[in-house]
Coordinates of C-alpha atoms in Angstrom, one line a residue:
Chain A
M979 CA 128.0 102.4 -58.7
Q980 CA 130.3 101.2 -56.0
N981 CA 132.3 104.0 -54.4
V982 CA 134.8 102.0 -52.4
N983 CA 137.1 99.5 -54.0
P984 CA 139.7 96.9 -53.0
L985 CA 143.4 96.3 -53.8
T986 CA 144.8 92.9 -53.1
L987 CA 148.3 93.1 -54.5
Y988 CA 150.1 89.7 -54.4
I989 CA 153.7 89.6 -55.5
P990 CA 155.6 86.3 -55.5
I991 CA 159.2 87.0 -54.8
L992 CA 162.6 85.6 -55.6
Q993 CA 163.9 82.9 -53.3
T994 CA 167.2 84.6 -52.7
A995 CA 168.6 85.7 -49.3
D996 CA 168.6 89.4 -50.4
A997 CA 165.0 89.2 -51.7
Q998 CA 163.9 87.5 -48.5
A999 CA 165.6 90.2 -46.4
T1000 CA 164.1 93.0 -48.5
A1001 CA 160.6 91.6 -48.1
Q1002 CA 161.1 91.4 -44.3
A1003 CA 162.3 95.0 -44.4
V1004 CA 159.2 96.2 -46.4
Y1005 CA 156.9 94.4 -43.9
Q1006 CA 158.7 95.8 -40.8
N1007 CA 158.9 99.3 -42.1
F1008 CA 155.4 99.6 -43.3
N1009 CA 153.2 100.5 -40.3
N1010 CA 155.0 103.5 -38.8
P1011 CA 154.2 107.2 -38.1
T1012 CA 155.5 108.3 -41.6
T1013 CA 153.2 105.8 -43.4
K1014 CA 150.3 106.9 -41.3
A1015 CA 150.9 110.5 -41.9
N1016 CA 151.1 109.9 -45.6
L1017 CA 148.0 107.8 -45.8
D1018 CA 146.1 110.2 -43.5
S1019 CA 146.9 113.1 -45.8
M1020 CA 145.6 111.3 -48.8
A1021 CA 142.3 110.8 -46.9
I1022 CA 141.0 108.1 -49.2
V1023 CA 142.5 104.9 -47.6
H1024 CA 140.2 103.0 -45.1
Y1025 CA 143.0 100.6 -44.1
A1026 CA 146.2 99.1 -45.5
R1027 CA 148.4 96.3 -44.4
V1028 CA 151.3 94.3 -45.6
A1029 CA 151.5 90.5 -45.0
L1030 CA 154.2 88.0 -45.8
V1031 CA 153.0 84.7 -47.3
P1032 CA 155.2 81.8 -46.1
N1033 CA 156.5 79.0 -48.3
T1034 CA 154.4 75.8 -48.0
N1035 CA 157.1 73.2 -47.8
S1036 CA 160.2 75.2 -46.8
P1037 CA 161.3 78.1 -44.7
G1038 CA 161.1 81.6 -46.0
I1039 CA 158.7 83.9 -47.8
L1040 CA 156.7 82.9 -51.0
G1041 CA 155.3 86.4 -51.7
V1042 CA 154.2 89.7 -50.3
L1043 CA 150.5 90.8 -50.0
V1044 CA 149.4 94.4 -49.8
I1045 CA 145.7 94.6 -48.8
T1046 CA 143.8 97.9 -48.8
E1047 CA 140.3 99.4 -49.3
F1048 CA 140.1 102.9 -50.7
D1049 CA 137.5 105.5 -51.9
G1050 CA 136.9 106.2 -55.5
N1051 CA 138.9 104.8 -58.4
M1052 CA 142.3 103.1 -58.5
N1053 CA 143.5 105.8 -60.8
S1054 CA 143.4 108.5 -58.2
Y1055 CA 144.8 106.1 -55.6
L1056 CA 147.9 105.2 -57.6
Q1057 CA 148.5 108.7 -58.8
A1058 CA 148.4 109.9 -55.2
F1059 CA 151.2 107.4 -54.4
W1060 CA 153.2 108.5 -57.5
D1061 CA 152.8 112.2 -56.6
E1062 CA 153.4 111.7 -52.8
P1063 CA 156.0 114.3 -51.8
G1064 CA 158.0 112.0 -49.6
G1065 CA 157.7 109.1 -52.1
G1066 CA 157.9 106.5 -49.3
I1067 CA 154.9 104.4 -50.4
K1068 CA 155.8 104.7 -54.1
N1069 CA 159.3 103.5 -53.3
A1070 CA 158.0 100.6 -51.2
F1071 CA 156.1 99.4 -54.3
I1072 CA 159.1 99.9 -56.5
T1073 CA 161.2 97.9 -54.0
L1074 CA 158.7 95.1 -54.3
A1075 CA 159.1 95.2 -58.0
T1076 CA 162.9 94.7 -57.6
I1077 CA 162.3 91.4 -55.8
A1078 CA 159.3 90.2 -57.8
L1079 CA 159.6 86.9 -59.6
D1080 CA 157.8 88.5 -62.6
P1081 CA 159.0 92.2 -62.7
P1082 CA 157.5 94.7 -65.2
P1083 CA 158.9 94.4 -68.7
G1084 CA 162.0 96.5 -69.1
F1085 CA 162.0 97.3 -65.4
D1086 CA 164.8 99.6 -64.1
P1087 CA 164.2 100.9 -60.6
N1088 CA 166.2 104.0 -61.4
N1089 CA 164.3 104.8 -64.5
I1090 CA 160.6 103.9 -64.0
T1091 CA 157.7 105.5 -65.6
Y1092 CA 154.2 106.0 -64.2
T1093 CA 152.8 103.6 -66.8
M1094 CA 155.2 100.9 -65.6
F1095 CA 154.4 101.6 -62.0
S1096 CA 150.7 101.5 -62.4
N1097 CA 150.6 98.6 -64.8
F1098 CA 152.7 96.5 -62.4
I1099 CA 150.3 97.1 -59.5
M1100 CA 147.2 96.6 -61.7
S1101 CA 148.5 93.4 -63.3
N1102 CA 149.2 91.9 -59.8
N1103 CA 145.8 92.9 -58.2
L1104 CA 143.9 89.8 -57.3
S1105 CA 140.7 91.7 -56.4
E1106 CA 137.6 92.7 -58.3
P1107 CA 135.3 95.4 -56.9
A1108 CA 132.5 92.9 -56.7
D1109 CA 134.6 90.7 -54.3
L1110 CA 134.5 93.4 -51.6
Y1111 CA 132.2 93.2 -48.6
Y1112 CA 131.9 96.6 -47.0
A1113 CA 129.7 97.5 -44.0
Y1114 CA 129.4 101.1 -44.9
P1115 CA 129.7 103.1 -48.2
Q1116 CA 130.8 106.4 -46.5
S1117 CA 134.2 107.8 -47.5
V1118 CA 137.1 108.4 -45.2
E1119 CA 136.5 112.1 -45.4
Q1120 CA 132.8 111.7 -44.5
I1121 CA 133.6 109.4 -41.5
T1122 CA 136.4 111.5 -40.1
A1123 CA 134.3 114.6 -40.4
A1124 CA 131.5 112.9 -38.4
F1125 CA 133.8 111.2 -35.9
P1126 CA 137.1 113.2 -35.7
P1127 CA 139.9 110.9 -34.5
N1128 CA 141.4 111.6 -31.2
S1129 CA 144.7 113.5 -31.7
Chain B
M711 CA 164.5 108.6 -58.9
Q712 CA 164.6 109.6 -62.4
N713 CA 161.5 110.0 -64.5
S714 CA 162.3 108.9 -68.0
E715 CA 159.0 110.4 -69.2
S716 CA 160.9 113.8 -69.3
A717 CA 162.2 113.6 -72.9
A718 CA 164.0 116.4 -74.5
P719 CA 161.4 118.8 -76.0
T720 CA 161.0 119.1 -79.7
Q721 CA 158.4 120.8 -81.9
P722 CA 155.5 118.6 -82.9
D723 CA 155.4 117.7 -86.6
L724 CA 151.9 118.6 -87.8
S725 CA 152.2 116.5 -90.9
D726 CA 152.5 113.4 -88.8
I727 CA 149.6 114.1 -86.5
Q728 CA 146.0 113.3 -87.3
G729 CA 144.1 116.5 -87.9
L730 CA 141.2 115.7 -85.5
I731 CA 143.6 116.1 -82.6
I732 CA 144.6 119.7 -83.3
R733 CA 141.6 121.0 -85.2
G734 CA 138.0 121.2 -84.3
Y735 CA 136.5 120.3 -87.6
T736 CA 133.4 122.2 -88.5
H737 CA 132.2 120.0 -91.3
P738 CA 128.4 119.8 -91.2
C739 CA 128.4 116.0 -91.8
S740 CA 130.2 113.2 -90.2
V741 CA 129.9 109.4 -89.7
H742 CA 131.8 107.4 -87.2
M743 CA 132.2 103.8 -88.5
L744 CA 133.2 100.9 -86.2
Y745 CA 135.1 97.9 -87.5
Q746 CA 136.2 94.5 -86.3
F747 CA 139.3 92.8 -87.7
S748 CA 139.9 89.1 -88.2
S749 CA 142.5 87.8 -85.7
A750 CA 143.8 85.1 -88.1
P751 CA 147.4 86.0 -89.0
A752 CA 146.7 85.1 -92.6
D753 CA 144.2 87.9 -92.9
L754 CA 146.7 90.6 -91.9
P755 CA 147.5 91.5 -95.6
N756 CA 143.8 92.1 -96.2
I757 CA 143.6 94.3 -93.2
S758 CA 146.6 96.2 -94.4
G759 CA 144.9 96.6 -97.8
F760 CA 141.9 98.2 -96.0
F761 CA 144.2 100.8 -94.5
K762 CA 145.9 101.3 -97.8
A763 CA 142.6 102.2 -99.5
L764 CA 141.9 104.8 -96.8
V765 CA 145.3 106.5 -96.7
P766 CA 144.5 109.0 -99.6
Y767 CA 141.7 110.4 -97.5
L768 CA 143.6 110.5 -94.2
R769 CA 143.8 114.1 -92.9
A770 CA 146.9 115.4 -91.1
A771 CA 146.9 118.5 -88.8
E772 CA 148.6 120.9 -91.3
D773 CA 146.7 123.9 -92.4
W774 CA 144.3 123.1 -95.3
G775 CA 144.2 126.6 -96.5
A776 CA 141.1 128.6 -97.5
I777 CA 139.1 125.6 -98.8
K778 CA 138.0 122.8 -96.5
P779 CA 138.5 119.3 -97.9
E780 CA 135.1 118.0 -99.1
I781 CA 135.8 114.6 -97.7
M782 CA 138.4 113.3 -95.2
L783 CA 138.9 110.9 -92.4
N784 CA 140.8 110.0 -89.3
I785 CA 141.5 106.5 -87.8
G786 CA 141.5 105.1 -84.3
L787 CA 142.6 101.7 -83.1
T788 CA 141.7 100.0 -79.8
A789 CA 144.1 97.9 -77.9
G790 CA 142.5 94.8 -79.5
G791 CA 143.0 96.4 -82.9
I792 CA 146.7 97.2 -82.2
T793 CA 147.3 93.6 -81.1
I794 CA 146.0 92.4 -84.5
V795 CA 147.7 94.9 -86.8
R796 CA 150.9 95.2 -84.9
P797 CA 151.4 91.7 -83.2
D798 CA 155.1 92.6 -82.6
L799 CA 154.1 95.2 -80.0
N800 CA 153.6 94.4 -76.3
I801 CA 150.2 95.8 -75.6
K802 CA 150.9 95.7 -71.9
A803 CA 153.5 98.5 -72.4
F804 CA 150.5 100.8 -72.9
P805 CA 148.6 102.2 -70.0
Y806 CA 146.5 99.6 -68.1
T807 CA 143.2 101.4 -68.6
F808 CA 143.8 101.4 -72.4
Y809 CA 144.6 97.7 -72.8
S810 CA 142.1 96.5 -70.1
G811 CA 139.3 98.5 -71.8
P812 CA 136.6 100.8 -70.7
W813 CA 134.5 97.9 -69.4
S814 CA 137.1 96.8 -66.8
G815 CA 135.9 96.6 -63.3
N816 CA 139.3 97.2 -61.9
G817 CA 140.1 100.0 -64.3
A818 CA 137.8 102.4 -66.2
Q819 CA 134.5 101.4 -64.5
Q820 CA 135.7 102.6 -61.1
S821 CA 135.4 106.1 -62.7
L822 CA 132.7 105.7 -65.4
M823 CA 130.4 103.8 -63.1
D824 CA 128.1 102.6 -65.9
Y825 CA 125.3 100.4 -64.6
G826 CA 121.7 99.3 -65.4
A827 CA 120.7 100.2 -69.0
G828 CA 124.1 101.8 -69.5
A829 CA 126.2 98.9 -68.1
P830 CA 128.9 97.5 -70.4
S831 CA 126.9 94.3 -70.9
M832 CA 124.2 96.5 -72.6
W833 CA 126.6 98.6 -74.8
W834 CA 126.1 99.0 -78.5
N835 CA 122.5 97.9 -78.1
Q836 CA 123.9 94.4 -77.6
K837 CA 124.4 94.0 -81.3
F838 CA 128.0 93.0 -80.8
P839 CA 130.3 92.4 -77.8
Y840 CA 132.3 95.4 -76.5
T841 CA 135.5 93.6 -77.2
A842 CA 134.7 93.4 -80.9
V843 CA 135.5 97.0 -81.6
H844 CA 139.0 97.2 -83.1
C845 CA 138.9 100.3 -85.3
A846 CA 137.0 103.5 -85.8
I847 CA 136.9 105.5 -89.0
H848 CA 135.9 109.1 -88.3
A849 CA 134.7 110.4 -91.7
Y850 CA 133.9 114.1 -92.3
A851 CA 132.1 115.7 -95.3
M852 CA 130.9 119.1 -96.5
N853 CA 127.4 117.9 -97.5
P854 CA 125.2 114.8 -97.4
D855 CA 126.3 113.7 -100.9
A856 CA 129.9 113.9 -100.0
Q857 CA 129.1 112.0 -96.8
A858 CA 127.6 109.2 -98.9
N859 CA 130.7 109.2 -101.1
I860 CA 133.2 108.9 -98.2
T861 CA 131.0 106.3 -96.5
N862 CA 130.9 104.2 -99.7
I863 CA 134.6 104.5 -100.1
I864 CA 135.2 103.2 -96.6
A865 CA 132.6 100.4 -96.9
A866 CA 134.1 99.4 -100.3
A867 CA 137.5 99.1 -98.7
A868 CA 136.1 96.8 -96.0
S869 CA 134.2 94.8 -98.6
A870 CA 137.5 94.3 -100.5
S871 CA 139.2 92.7 -97.5
N872 CA 137.7 89.2 -98.1
G873 CA 136.0 89.2 -94.7
A874 CA 139.1 90.4 -92.7
V875 CA 137.4 93.7 -91.9
T876 CA 133.7 93.7 -90.8
E877 CA 131.6 96.8 -90.0
L878 CA 129.8 96.9 -86.7
L879 CA 126.5 98.7 -86.7
P880 CA 125.5 99.8 -83.2
L881 CA 122.3 101.7 -83.6
D882 CA 118.7 100.7 -84.2
S883 CA 118.4 103.1 -87.2
P884 CA 118.1 102.7 -90.9
T885 CA 121.8 102.6 -91.5
G886 CA 122.8 101.4 -88.0
R887 CA 125.7 103.8 -88.1
L888 CA 126.8 106.6 -85.8
E889 CA 125.9 109.5 -88.1
Q890 CA 125.9 113.2 -87.1
Y891 CA 122.5 114.8 -87.1
P892 CA 122.6 118.4 -88.4
L893 CA 121.0 120.2 -85.5
I894 CA 120.3 123.9 -86.0
P895 CA 122.2 125.9 -84.8
S896 CA 125.0 123.5 -85.6
D897 CA 126.9 123.9 -82.3
Y898 CA 123.9 122.9 -80.2
I899 CA 123.2 119.4 -78.9
H900 CA 120.1 117.6 -77.6
F901 CA 118.7 119.2 -74.4
R902 CA 119.1 122.4 -76.5
Y903 CA 122.4 123.6 -75.1
R904 CA 125.2 125.2 -77.0
D905 CA 128.2 122.9 -76.7
S906 CA 132.0 122.8 -77.1
I907 CA 132.5 126.4 -76.2
D908 CA 135.6 126.1 -74.0
E909 CA 138.4 123.9 -75.4
P910 CA 142.1 123.7 -74.4
D911 CA 144.1 126.2 -76.3
L912 CA 146.7 123.4 -77.3
D913 CA 149.6 125.8 -77.1
Q914 CA 152.4 124.1 -79.1
N915 CA 155.2 125.2 -76.8
P916 CA 156.8 121.8 -76.2
T917 CA 158.1 122.7 -72.8
G918 CA 154.7 124.0 -71.6
T919 CA 153.4 122.8 -68.2
D920 CA 149.8 124.1 -68.6
Q921 CA 147.2 121.4 -68.5
A922 CA 145.8 122.9 -71.8
D923 CA 149.0 122.7 -73.7
L924 CA 149.3 120.4 -76.7
N925 CA 152.1 118.4 -75.1
N926 CA 149.7 117.2 -72.4
F927 CA 147.6 115.5 -75.1
L928 CA 150.2 114.4 -77.6
I929 CA 152.3 111.3 -76.9
G930 CA 156.0 111.9 -76.8
Y931 CA 156.3 115.5 -75.7
S932 CA 155.1 116.0 -72.1
Q933 CA 157.4 117.7 -69.6
L934 CA 155.0 117.3 -66.7
P935 CA 156.2 115.5 -63.6
H936 CA 153.0 113.7 -62.9
P937 CA 151.4 110.9 -65.1
V938 CA 152.0 111.9 -68.7
P939 CA 151.1 110.6 -72.2
G940 CA 152.6 107.3 -73.0
P941 CA 154.1 104.9 -73.8
I942 CA 157.2 106.7 -74.8
T943 CA 159.8 104.0 -74.5
G944 CA 160.7 101.0 -76.7
P945 CA 159.0 100.0 -80.0
E946 CA 155.6 100.8 -78.4
G947 CA 156.8 104.4 -77.7
V948 CA 157.9 104.7 -81.4
F949 CA 154.5 103.5 -82.5
A950 CA 152.6 105.8 -80.2
K951 CA 154.6 109.0 -80.7
N952 CA 152.5 111.8 -82.2
G953 CA 149.4 109.9 -81.3
C954 CA 146.6 110.8 -78.9
Y955 CA 144.0 108.7 -77.1
N956 CA 140.2 109.1 -77.9
A957 CA 137.8 108.0 -75.2
F958 CA 134.9 107.4 -77.5
R959 CA 131.6 107.5 -75.7
V960 CA 128.1 107.3 -77.2
L961 CA 125.6 108.8 -74.8
Y962 CA 121.8 108.5 -75.2
Q963 CA 120.0 111.6 -74.0
D964 CA 116.5 111.1 -72.7
A965 CA 115.0 114.3 -73.9
V966 CA 111.4 113.4 -72.9
T967 CA 112.5 112.9 -69.3
F968 CA 114.6 116.0 -69.2
Y969 CA 112.0 118.3 -70.6
D970 CA 109.3 116.9 -68.4
F971 CA 111.6 117.3 -65.4
L972 CA 112.3 120.9 -66.2
K973 CA 108.6 121.7 -66.6
T974 CA 107.5 119.8 -63.4
E975 CA 110.2 121.3 -61.2
A976 CA 109.8 124.8 -62.7
E977 CA 106.1 124.8 -61.8
R978 CA 107.1 124.1 -58.2
I979 CA 110.1 126.5 -58.1
A980 CA 108.6 129.5 -60.0
P981 CA 106.6 130.8 -56.9
I982 CA 109.7 130.4 -54.8
I983 CA 111.9 132.6 -57.0
G984 CA 109.0 134.9 -57.9
M985 CA 109.4 134.4 -61.7
S986 CA 107.2 132.9 -64.5
V987 CA 107.3 129.2 -65.2
E988 CA 108.7 129.9 -68.7
Y989 CA 111.6 131.8 -67.2
T990 CA 112.1 129.2 -64.4
I991 CA 112.4 126.4 -67.0
E992 CA 115.4 128.3 -68.6
W993 CA 116.7 129.3 -65.1
L994 CA 116.7 125.6 -63.9
A995 CA 118.3 124.4 -67.2
A996 CA 121.0 127.0 -66.7
K997 CA 121.6 126.0 -63.0
L998 CA 121.9 122.3 -64.0
N999 CA 124.5 123.1 -66.6
G1000 CA 126.3 126.2 -65.3
R1001 CA 125.6 128.1 -68.6
W1002 CA 122.4 129.3 -70.1
R1003 CA 121.3 127.4 -73.2
N1004 CA 122.8 130.1 -75.4
G1005 CA 126.2 129.5 -73.7
S1006 CA 126.3 132.5 -71.3
P1007 CA 128.1 131.4 -68.1
L1008 CA 126.1 131.9 -64.9
V1009 CA 129.1 133.6 -63.3
L1010 CA 129.1 136.4 -65.9
S1011 CA 125.4 136.4 -66.6
P1012 CA 123.6 135.2 -63.5
D1013 CA 120.1 136.5 -64.2
E1014 CA 119.6 136.0 -67.9
P1015 CA 121.4 134.9 -71.1
E1016 CA 123.4 137.5 -72.9
Q1017 CA 124.6 137.5 -76.5
S1018 CA 127.9 139.2 -75.4
T1019 CA 128.8 136.3 -73.0
S1020 CA 127.4 133.4 -75.1
K1021 CA 130.9 132.1 -75.9
A1022 CA 132.8 133.4 -72.9
T1023 CA 135.7 131.3 -71.6
D1024 CA 137.7 133.9 -69.6
F1025 CA 136.2 133.6 -66.1
G1026 CA 136.6 131.8 -62.8
Y1027 CA 134.7 131.1 -59.6
K1028 CA 137.1 132.1 -56.8
A1029 CA 136.6 135.9 -57.0
T1030 CA 132.8 136.0 -56.9
D1031 CA 131.1 132.7 -56.6
M1032 CA 132.6 130.5 -53.8
Q1033 CA 129.1 130.2 -52.3
G1034 CA 127.6 128.9 -55.5
L1035 CA 125.0 131.7 -55.6
K1036 CA 125.5 132.2 -59.3
C1037 CA 126.6 128.8 -60.5
P1038 CA 125.8 125.8 -58.2
F1039 CA 128.8 123.7 -57.3
S1040 CA 127.4 120.6 -59.0
A1041 CA 126.4 122.3 -62.3
H1042 CA 127.8 120.2 -65.2
T1043 CA 130.2 122.8 -66.6
R1044 CA 131.6 123.7 -63.1
V1045 CA 132.2 120.0 -62.3
A1046 CA 133.8 119.3 -65.7
N1047 CA 136.1 122.3 -65.4
P1048 CA 136.2 123.8 -61.9
R1049 CA 138.7 126.4 -63.1
D1050 CA 140.1 128.3 -60.1
E1051 CA 137.6 127.0 -57.6
G1052 CA 140.3 124.9 -55.9
V1053 CA 140.7 121.1 -56.2
L1054 CA 142.1 118.6 -53.7
V1055 CA 141.8 114.9 -54.4
A1056 CA 144.2 112.5 -52.6
G1057 CA 146.8 115.2 -52.5
S1058 CA 146.4 116.4 -56.1
T1059 CA 145.4 119.9 -57.0
I1060 CA 145.4 119.5 -60.8
V1061 CA 142.4 120.4 -62.9
P1062 CA 142.7 118.1 -66.0
R1063 CA 141.5 119.2 -69.4
I1064 CA 140.2 117.1 -72.3
I1065 CA 139.6 118.0 -76.0
R1066 CA 135.9 117.5 -77.0
R1067 CA 135.0 116.7 -80.5
G1068 CA 131.4 115.6 -80.0
V1069 CA 128.4 115.8 -82.4
A1070 CA 124.7 115.0 -82.0
Y1071 CA 123.1 111.9 -83.4
G1072 CA 119.4 111.3 -83.9
A1073 CA 116.6 113.7 -84.8
P1074 CA 115.5 116.3 -82.1
L1075 CA 112.4 115.4 -80.1
H1076 CA 109.1 116.3 -81.6
E1077 CA 105.6 115.0 -80.9
N1078 CA 105.9 111.9 -83.1
N1079 CA 109.4 110.6 -82.3
A1080 CA 109.6 110.3 -78.5
S1081 CA 111.0 106.8 -78.6
D1082 CA 113.7 107.5 -81.2
D1083 CA 117.4 107.1 -80.3
R1084 CA 119.2 110.4 -79.9
G1085 CA 122.2 111.7 -78.0
L1086 CA 125.9 112.5 -78.3
I1087 CA 128.7 110.9 -80.2
G1088 CA 131.5 112.0 -77.8
L1089 CA 135.1 112.1 -78.8
F1090 CA 137.1 113.0 -75.7
L1091 CA 140.7 113.3 -76.6
C1092 CA 143.5 113.1 -74.1
G1093 CA 147.1 112.0 -73.7
D1094 CA 146.4 110.1 -70.6
I1095 CA 142.9 108.5 -70.4
N1096 CA 143.4 107.8 -66.7
A1097 CA 144.6 111.2 -65.6
Q1098 CA 142.4 113.2 -67.8
F1099 CA 139.2 111.6 -69.1
E1100 CA 138.6 109.1 -66.2
T1101 CA 139.6 111.6 -63.5
L1102 CA 136.9 114.0 -64.8
Y1103 CA 134.3 111.3 -65.1
G1104 CA 135.1 110.2 -61.6
W1105 CA 134.4 113.8 -60.5
I1106 CA 131.2 113.8 -62.5
N1107 CA 129.9 110.7 -60.7
M1108 CA 131.2 111.8 -57.3
N1109 CA 131.6 115.5 -56.5
N1110 CA 134.3 115.1 -53.8
F1111 CA 137.1 116.8 -55.6
S1112 CA 136.9 120.3 -54.0
P1113 CA 136.7 121.9 -50.6
V1114 CA 133.4 123.6 -51.7
F1115 CA 131.7 120.2 -51.1
P1116 CA 131.1 119.7 -47.4
K1117 CA 133.0 116.6 -46.2
G1118 CA 130.4 115.6 -43.6
Q1119 CA 127.5 115.2 -46.0
P1120 CA 126.5 112.8 -48.7
T1121 CA 128.5 113.2 -51.9
P1122 CA 126.7 115.2 -54.6
Q1123 CA 126.9 114.4 -58.3
D1124 CA 127.0 116.2 -61.6
A1125 CA 123.5 117.5 -62.2
L1126 CA 123.2 116.5 -65.9
I1127 CA 125.2 113.4 -66.8
A1128 CA 126.2 111.5 -63.7
N1129 CA 125.1 107.9 -63.2
R1130 CA 122.7 108.0 -60.3
P1131 CA 123.1 105.8 -57.2
T1132 CA 120.6 102.9 -57.1
P1133 CA 119.8 100.2 -54.6
P1134 CA 120.8 97.6 -53.7
V1135 CA 124.4 98.8 -54.0
P1136 CA 125.1 100.9 -50.9
S1137 CA 126.2 104.5 -51.8
N1138 CA 127.5 107.5 -50.0
M1139 CA 126.0 109.8 -52.6
T1140 CA 123.0 112.0 -52.7
G1141 CA 120.8 112.0 -55.8
S1142 CA 119.5 115.5 -55.3
F1143 CA 120.8 118.8 -56.7
T1144 CA 121.2 121.9 -54.4
I1145 CA 120.9 125.4 -55.8
P1146 CA 122.3 127.9 -53.1
M1147 CA 120.1 131.0 -52.8
A1148 CA 120.9 134.5 -51.4
D1149 CA 118.3 134.2 -48.6
G1150 CA 120.1 131.2 -47.2
T1151 CA 117.4 128.7 -48.1
P1152 CA 118.6 126.6 -51.0
V1153 CA 116.3 125.3 -53.7
V1154 CA 116.6 121.5 -53.9
V1155 CA 115.6 119.4 -56.9
P1156 CA 113.8 117.1 -57.3
D1157 CA 111.2 118.0 -54.7
P1158 CA 112.6 116.7 -51.4
Q1159 CA 109.0 115.9 -50.3
G1160 CA 108.4 113.8 -53.4
S1161 CA 108.2 110.0 -53.5
N1162 CA 111.6 109.6 -55.2
P1163 CA 113.8 112.6 -54.5
V1164 CA 116.6 111.5 -56.8
L1165 CA 117.5 113.2 -60.1
P1166 CA 116.4 111.1 -63.1
Q1167 CA 119.0 109.4 -65.3
F1168 CA 119.0 112.0 -68.1
V1169 CA 121.9 110.3 -69.9
V1170 CA 122.6 106.6 -70.5
T1171 CA 125.8 105.2 -71.9
R1172 CA 125.2 103.4 -75.3
G1173 CA 128.8 102.3 -75.6
T1174 CA 132.4 103.2 -75.0
A1175 CA 135.7 102.3 -76.7
Y1176 CA 139.2 103.5 -76.1
F1177 CA 141.1 104.3 -79.3
L1178 CA 144.6 105.5 -80.0
L1179 CA 144.7 108.0 -82.8
P1180 CA 148.1 106.9 -84.1
S1181 CA 150.4 109.1 -86.1
I1182 CA 150.1 109.3 -89.9
S1183 CA 153.4 107.5 -90.2
A1184 CA 152.3 104.6 -87.9
L1185 CA 149.1 104.2 -90.0
K1186 CA 151.0 104.3 -93.3
E1187 CA 153.3 101.6 -91.9
I1188 CA 150.2 99.4 -91.2
A1189 CA 149.0 100.1 -94.7
G1190 CA 152.4 99.3 -96.2
V1191 CA 152.8 102.6 -98.0
E1192 CA 155.5 105.3 -97.9

């Protein structure tokens, strides 16, 4: 009966200069006003961040982590990304698939289906709902209604 | 970005589509038999032989004319079943929730929220593991003798498989099988409500964008820009075309608790609304459901059931009931189909639809059978389990999908079938049900002053399996027949 759930998306990436640069770009472009506006409008994401996991014994990036907590079910969460009018977050996920060591079967970034999109994210999710500690069960909408953010 | 799920539209071929998808069978008898396949590759010919024996009774969606077939069947396969009968296919090309199963904590259970006595670990009365279900045979008959005949035919086909096909018996009943109970009237279910009144019209226009169009249920035809039936590419797309998913859910209905609840609450509420206890029992049953027990929608018949509206489907909420004074916001039928009320979930305004093909099991409650098993054998058909069935079930468990629910208050739930929040898991939900009243003072049930002001668990999940109802041609290929 848990009503908040985690996503811990871990994508090991190719060890090429292009892939390393792409991962850096995804990381640096993530937390900006556009992303905030998109996630605010969804009103189900408690927080989200991207992290780059370094290689252990050499320079560079081993993989990309996307860590979030959201209200309700993963289904609504991923559909919201897929349907997002600007497509920025969806495209960031698709970009990660292009540099993944293990991309989705038959992956073509210019011809991707929702099934491929959602299966790629679900199959790289390291979390289970039972893993999540959360201090409060209230939803983003309930919290922002009670404590409206300063504009 | 292209979306390859926008294939060129063509007219569906009814001769290749299982009849259950298109037609609401009205046969008075049915049995829903579950099977497990051997995973040994050497047993595949015997499994194929099982299918071959059933093909003569397999019913397509074409018109059967004036006379209903006396016996007939349709077949569903789980992801585990497909993996065995079609080992050449990549099951991970199917949607995640289908191949991960309805017990998945990262998938289906985030919407279904089964716990306690209804938790996946308790499913099928713990007679077999939930992963054992590979196949369902939905058999229909015109009378009990015919049902015995088709049941024997199916059982004999399994017996002839040399142990490659094993029947799974989920119930504590004489046969153990999921058998339809012939309630009277036949379109009523336990709790004494008329059911399956409003179904999608399944318009066969292949370019249709209405949620109720056939192409939103049938794999291979959708023109919608959001998640659509799949897979549609590769050999998996070929296998799935003309198929439809069946979220098969067996739900125990606790009639004793439900009837006691209605009586106890009606005795408290009757003086508040100035009506008799007998009327108030029916009034409360209608408020919980959104329709009177005869089927009349509260929006059209707010004060009493009416014969003229008992099967009405052409109505909305926006024009006359956005305060919920006729139909409460969390009434079951309003949650499961909010119509024009207005929906907004994570940016989506879509109201999904599902096709319901449910029947009752178990005898109705009488004074000597309170402990008997009874409930609903639910067949919820959809092209996208995620976007249709699970989205609606998520709404049932958490009424947060519409602006009519105040954002700053605990989240309400479907009054009849939601899984109730229970400690120690923290929850943002309320377990009570609010009935708005014209004088501005709502009636809240259960009694807020009571020791446990949470709605009882009226419905408990007995088991769930996700099936694909493949095309006739896909099933014949498994059977090795033309």
